[in-house]
Amino acid sequence: MEERIFENRVDLSALNQSIQQIRSEIAKVIVGQEQMVNLLITAILADGHVLIEGVPGVAKTLTAKLLSKVISVNFSRIQFTPDLMPSDVLGTSIFNMKKSEFEFKAGPIFSNIVLIDEINRAPAKTQAALFEVMEERQVTIDGTTYPFEHPYMVVATQNPIEHEGTYRLPEAQLDRFLFKISVTYPALEQEIEIIAGHHQRKGQQAVSEVSAILSAEQIRNYRLSVQQIHVEANLIRYIAQIIHETRNNPALFLGASPRASVAILNSAKAFAAVNGRDFVTPEDIKFVALPVLRHRIVLTPDKEMEGITADEVVQQIIDKVEVPR
């Protein structure tokens, strides 16, 4: 009987080598937080934006800066404040006296990786300015459209505890984030390692220890590889069933949109590639479903009063939907 040999349909060897190098570089500074690092790498491969939520001091901003260091592309940081105007972010037209014409001066949003610190501190007008940026990777000002360079990724941070001087992000904007990553406190042993690492650096900047691994061209090629990852028809149905359950759950006032379905598909393919596989499994879908959905659903007032969290409801839905075999 002839022996059948199965080979990977997509060559992921170079991608996996780069991912291991990225993890090693970030691990020089960040202790633990494997899930956050995995999700950030997945977001890069899936061409998505990320919202990182956590209390101050858990390395949200530091992780975003490290991410920009391991990728040799342009990086900009915007600190959102209540008095920030759209022109402060997007840029504005300035009259050139020598040429007697208006010239567009690009704002800090024109970069490859943009870190928006405390995104929920800016008012609705400034938040709305990000809609076109995040969805279409371009800005239209005074009738002229300015496309962004590839790759383009927004990494935003917010503090879930502090509410004074903050504005709730519009649902339409939250829907444009591929993931919402919740960062928790480190365990005791991890905290000891963090303190020891800080002591050993003797005041040196942690970010300076990290080297660039990926170029813009490599990211483009890796994303093309990720798009070739195989997905069975029954897994596409599985994704649709999870999303459908969010729209019919009595605990939810607002369910997930079709954009969430596509987000789960794209991120599951990317996460499969991160794990060295050229096919998606139900476990990939389960892993990405929580960070994809937790910010896209709205609980009913009753459930909020009871102290139920979005994570709990999403987990119940994932457990309820039958896994395809």
C-alpha positions as CSV (number, residue, x, y, z in Angstrom):
1,M,0.0,0.0,0.0
2,E,1.4,3.4,-1.0
3,E,2.3,5.6,1.9
4,R,0.8,9.1,1.7
5,I,3.0,12.0,2.8
6,F,1.3,15.2,3.9
7,E,3.3,18.5,3.6
8,N,2.4,22.0,4.6
9,R,0.5,23.7,1.9
10,V,1.9,27.1,3.0
11,D,5.6,27.5,3.9
12,L,5.6,29.1,7.3
13,S,9.2,28.4,8.3
14,A,10.5,32.0,7.8
15,L,7.4,33.4,9.6
16,N,7.9,31.1,12.6
17,Q,11.5,31.9,12.9
18,S,10.7,35.6,12.9
19,I,8.0,35.1,15.5
20,Q,10.5,33.3,17.8
21,Q,12.9,36.1,17.4
22,I,10.2,38.7,18.2
23,R,9.2,36.8,21.4
24,S,12.9,36.6,22.5
25,E,13.4,40.3,22.0
26,I,10.3,41.3,23.9
27,A,11.1,38.8,26.6
28,K,14.3,40.8,27.3
29,V,12.0,43.5,28.8
30,I,8.5,42.1,29.4
31,V,8.1,39.4,32.0
32,G,5.2,37.0,31.4
33,Q,2.2,38.5,29.5
34,E,2.5,35.7,26.9
35,Q,-1.1,36.0,25.9
36,M,-0.8,39.8,25.2
37,V,2.4,39.2,23.2
38,N,0.7,36.4,21.2
39,L,-2.3,38.6,20.5
40,L,-0.2,41.5,19.4
41,I,1.8,39.3,17.0
42,T,-1.5,37.9,15.7
43,A,-2.9,41.4,15.2
44,I,0.2,42.4,13.1
45,L,-0.3,39.3,10.8
46,A,-4.1,39.9,10.6
47,D,-3.6,43.6,9.8
48,G,-5.7,44.8,12.7
49,H,-5.7,47.5,15.4
50,V,-5.4,46.7,19.1
51,L,-6.9,48.3,22.2
52,I,-5.0,47.5,25.4
53,E,-6.9,48.0,28.7
54,G,-5.3,47.8,32.1
55,V,-4.5,49.8,35.3
56,P,-1.5,52.1,35.2
57,G,2.0,50.5,35.5
58,V,1.3,47.1,33.9
59,A,3.5,47.9,30.8
60,K,0.8,48.7,28.3
61,T,2.7,51.6,26.7
62,L,6.0,49.9,27.1
63,T,4.8,46.8,25.2
64,A,3.5,49.0,22.3
65,K,6.8,50.8,22.1
66,L,8.7,47.5,22.1
67,L,6.4,46.3,19.3
68,S,7.5,49.3,17.2
69,K,11.1,48.5,18.0
70,V,11.0,44.9,16.7
71,I,9.5,46.2,13.4
72,S,11.8,48.5,11.5
73,V,9.1,51.0,10.5
74,N,8.1,54.5,11.6
75,F,6.5,55.0,15.0
76,S,4.6,57.9,16.5
77,R,2.9,58.4,19.9
78,I,-0.1,60.6,20.6
79,Q,-1.2,61.5,24.1
80,F,-4.9,62.0,24.0
81,T,-6.3,64.8,26.3
82,P,-9.7,66.4,26.6
83,D,-8.6,69.5,24.7
84,L,-7.1,67.6,21.7
85,M,-8.6,68.7,18.4
86,P,-8.9,66.6,15.2
87,S,-6.3,68.8,13.4
88,D,-3.8,68.0,16.2
89,V,-4.0,64.3,15.2
90,L,-4.7,64.4,11.5
91,G,-2.8,67.5,10.4
92,T,-3.9,70.8,8.9
93,S,-3.5,72.9,5.8
94,I,-1.1,75.8,6.3
95,F,-0.8,78.8,3.9
96,N,2.7,79.1,2.3
97,M,3.5,82.8,1.8
98,K,6.2,82.1,-0.8
99,K,4.1,79.9,-3.0
100,S,0.8,81.7,-2.2
101,E,-1.0,78.4,-1.7
102,F,-2.1,76.1,1.1
103,E,0.1,73.1,2.0
104,F,-0.9,70.1,4.0
105,K,1.2,69.5,7.1
106,A,0.7,65.9,8.2
107,G,-0.1,65.1,11.8
108,P,1.3,62.4,14.0
109,I,-1.3,59.9,12.8
110,F,0.8,59.6,9.6
111,S,3.2,56.8,10.6
112,N,3.3,53.0,10.5
113,I,2.7,52.1,14.1
114,V,0.7,54.7,16.0
115,L,0.5,54.5,19.8
116,I,-2.5,56.4,21.2
117,D,-2.1,56.7,24.9
118,E,-5.3,57.0,27.0
119,I,-7.5,57.0,24.0
120,N,-10.7,57.5,26.1
121,R,-9.5,61.0,27.2
122,A,-10.3,62.8,23.9
123,P,-13.8,64.1,23.1
124,A,-16.2,62.7,20.5
125,K,-15.0,65.1,17.7
126,T,-11.4,63.8,17.9
127,Q,-12.6,60.2,18.3
128,A,-14.7,60.6,15.1
129,A,-11.6,61.7,13.2
130,L,-10.1,58.2,13.7
131,F,-13.0,56.4,11.9
132,E,-11.7,56.8,8.4
133,V,-8.1,56.3,9.6
134,M,-8.7,53.0,11.2
135,E,-11.0,51.4,8.6
136,E,-9.6,52.7,5.3
137,R,-6.0,53.5,6.2
138,Q,-6.4,57.0,4.8
139,V,-7.3,60.6,5.7
140,T,-9.5,63.0,3.7
141,I,-8.8,66.7,4.4
142,D,-10.2,69.6,2.4
143,G,-11.3,67.2,-0.3
144,T,-7.9,65.5,-0.8
145,T,-7.3,61.9,0.3
146,Y,-4.0,61.0,1.8
147,P,-3.3,57.2,1.9
148,F,-1.1,55.7,4.6
149,E,2.1,53.7,4.0
150,H,2.0,49.9,4.6
151,P,1.9,48.6,7.3
152,Y,-0.5,50.7,9.4
153,M,-1.5,49.8,12.9
154,V,-3.1,51.7,15.8
155,V,-2.2,50.5,19.3
156,A,-4.4,52.3,21.8
157,T,-4.3,52.1,25.6
158,Q,-7.0,53.0,28.2
159,N,-7.4,52.7,32.0
160,P,-10.6,50.9,33.0
161,I,-10.7,52.3,36.6
162,E,-10.4,56.1,36.1
163,H,-13.5,57.7,34.8
164,E,-12.9,61.4,35.6
165,G,-12.1,63.4,32.4
166,T,-12.7,60.4,30.2
167,Y,-15.2,59.8,27.3
168,R,-16.8,56.5,26.4
169,L,-15.5,55.3,23.0
170,P,-18.3,55.2,20.4
171,E,-19.4,51.6,19.5
172,A,-18.5,52.3,15.8
173,Q,-14.9,53.0,16.9
174,L,-14.6,50.1,19.2
175,D,-15.8,47.9,16.3
176,R,-12.7,49.0,14.3
177,F,-10.4,47.4,16.8
178,L,-9.5,43.8,16.0
179,F,-8.7,42.9,19.6
180,K,-9.3,44.4,23.1
181,I,-6.6,42.9,25.3
182,S,-7.1,43.0,29.1
183,V,-3.8,43.2,31.0
184,T,-3.8,42.0,34.6
185,Y,-1.3,42.3,37.4
186,P,1.7,39.9,37.3
187,A,2.0,36.9,39.6
188,L,4.4,37.1,42.6
189,E,7.3,35.3,40.9
190,Q,6.9,37.5,37.8
191,E,6.9,40.6,39.9
192,I,10.2,39.5,41.6
193,E,11.7,39.0,38.1
194,I,10.5,42.5,37.0
195,I,12.1,44.1,40.0
196,A,15.4,42.1,39.6
197,G,15.5,43.0,35.8
198,H,15.0,46.7,36.6
199,H,17.8,46.5,39.2
200,Q,20.2,44.9,36.8
201,R,19.7,47.5,34.1
202,K,21.1,50.2,36.4
203,G,19.0,52.9,34.9
204,Q,19.4,52.0,31.3
205,Q,16.3,52.4,29.1
206,A,14.6,49.0,28.6
207,V,13.6,49.7,25.0
208,S,17.2,50.2,24.0
209,E,17.8,46.5,24.6
210,V,15.5,45.4,21.7
211,S,16.6,45.0,18.1
212,A,14.5,45.2,14.9
213,I,13.5,41.9,13.5
214,L,10.8,42.6,10.8
215,S,10.8,44.9,7.8
216,A,7.7,46.3,6.1
217,E,8.3,44.0,3.1
218,Q,8.5,40.9,5.4
219,I,5.2,41.9,7.0
220,R,3.6,42.2,3.6
221,N,4.8,38.7,2.6
222,Y,3.8,37.1,5.9
223,R,0.3,38.6,5.6
224,L,0.0,37.1,2.1
225,S,1.0,33.7,3.6
226,V,-1.6,34.0,6.4
227,Q,-4.3,34.6,3.8
228,Q,-3.5,31.2,2.3
229,I,-4.2,29.4,5.6
230,H,-6.8,26.7,5.1
231,V,-10.2,26.9,6.8
232,E,-12.8,24.1,6.7
233,A,-16.4,25.0,5.7
234,N,-17.7,23.7,9.1
235,L,-15.3,26.1,10.9
236,I,-16.7,29.1,9.0
237,R,-20.2,27.9,10.1
238,Y,-18.9,27.6,13.7
239,I,-17.7,31.3,13.6
240,A,-21.1,32.4,12.2
241,Q,-22.9,30.4,14.9
242,I,-20.9,32.1,17.7
243,I,-21.7,35.5,16.3
244,H,-25.4,34.6,15.8
245,E,-25.6,33.6,19.5
246,T,-24.5,37.1,20.6
247,R,-27.4,38.6,18.7
248,N,-29.9,36.2,20.4
249,N,-28.5,36.2,24.0
250,P,-30.9,37.6,26.6
251,A,-28.0,39.0,28.6
252,L,-26.9,41.2,25.6
253,F,-28.5,44.5,24.5
254,L,-26.2,44.6,21.4
255,G,-24.6,41.6,19.6
256,A,-21.6,41.4,17.4
257,S,-21.5,42.7,13.8
258,P,-20.5,40.9,10.6
259,R,-17.2,42.7,11.0
260,A,-16.6,40.6,14.1
261,S,-17.1,37.4,12.1
262,V,-14.5,38.5,9.6
263,A,-12.2,39.5,12.5
264,I,-12.5,36.1,14.1
265,L,-11.7,34.4,10.7
266,N,-8.7,36.6,10.0
267,S,-7.2,36.4,13.5
268,A,-7.8,32.6,13.8
269,K,-5.8,32.2,10.5
270,A,-3.1,34.4,11.9
271,F,-3.0,32.6,15.2
272,A,-2.8,29.3,13.4
273,A,0.3,30.6,11.5
274,V,1.8,31.9,14.8
275,N,1.6,28.3,16.0
276,G,3.2,26.9,12.9
277,R,0.0,25.4,11.3
278,D,-1.3,26.1,7.8
279,F,-4.9,25.2,8.9
280,V,-7.3,26.6,11.5
281,T,-8.6,24.5,14.4
282,P,-11.6,25.1,16.7
283,E,-9.1,26.0,19.4
284,D,-7.7,28.9,17.4
285,I,-11.3,30.2,17.0
286,K,-11.9,29.8,20.7
287,F,-8.7,31.6,21.6
288,V,-9.3,34.7,19.5
289,A,-13.1,34.9,20.0
290,L,-12.8,36.5,23.5
291,P,-10.5,39.4,22.6
292,V,-12.5,39.9,19.3
293,L,-15.9,40.0,21.0
294,R,-15.4,41.5,24.5
295,H,-15.6,45.1,23.2
296,R,-18.1,44.6,20.5
297,I,-21.1,43.5,22.7
298,V,-23.2,45.5,25.1
299,L,-24.7,44.0,28.2
300,T,-28.3,44.7,29.2
301,P,-28.7,47.2,32.1
302,D,-30.0,44.4,34.3
303,K,-26.9,42.2,33.8
304,E,-24.6,45.2,34.3
305,M,-26.3,45.9,37.6
306,E,-25.8,42.2,38.6
307,G,-22.0,42.7,38.0
308,I,-21.9,40.3,35.0
309,T,-18.9,41.0,32.7
310,A,-18.8,40.8,28.9
311,D,-16.0,38.2,29.2
312,E,-18.3,35.9,31.2
313,V,-21.1,36.2,28.6
314,V,-18.7,35.5,25.7
315,Q,-17.3,32.5,27.5
316,Q,-20.8,31.1,28.1
317,I,-21.6,31.5,24.4
318,I,-18.3,29.8,23.3
319,D,-19.1,26.9,25.7
320,K,-22.7,26.7,24.4
321,V,-22.0,26.5,20.7
322,E,-21.2,22.9,19.6
323,V,-17.6,22.5,18.4
324,P,-17.5,20.9,14.9
325,R,-15.7,17.6,14.6
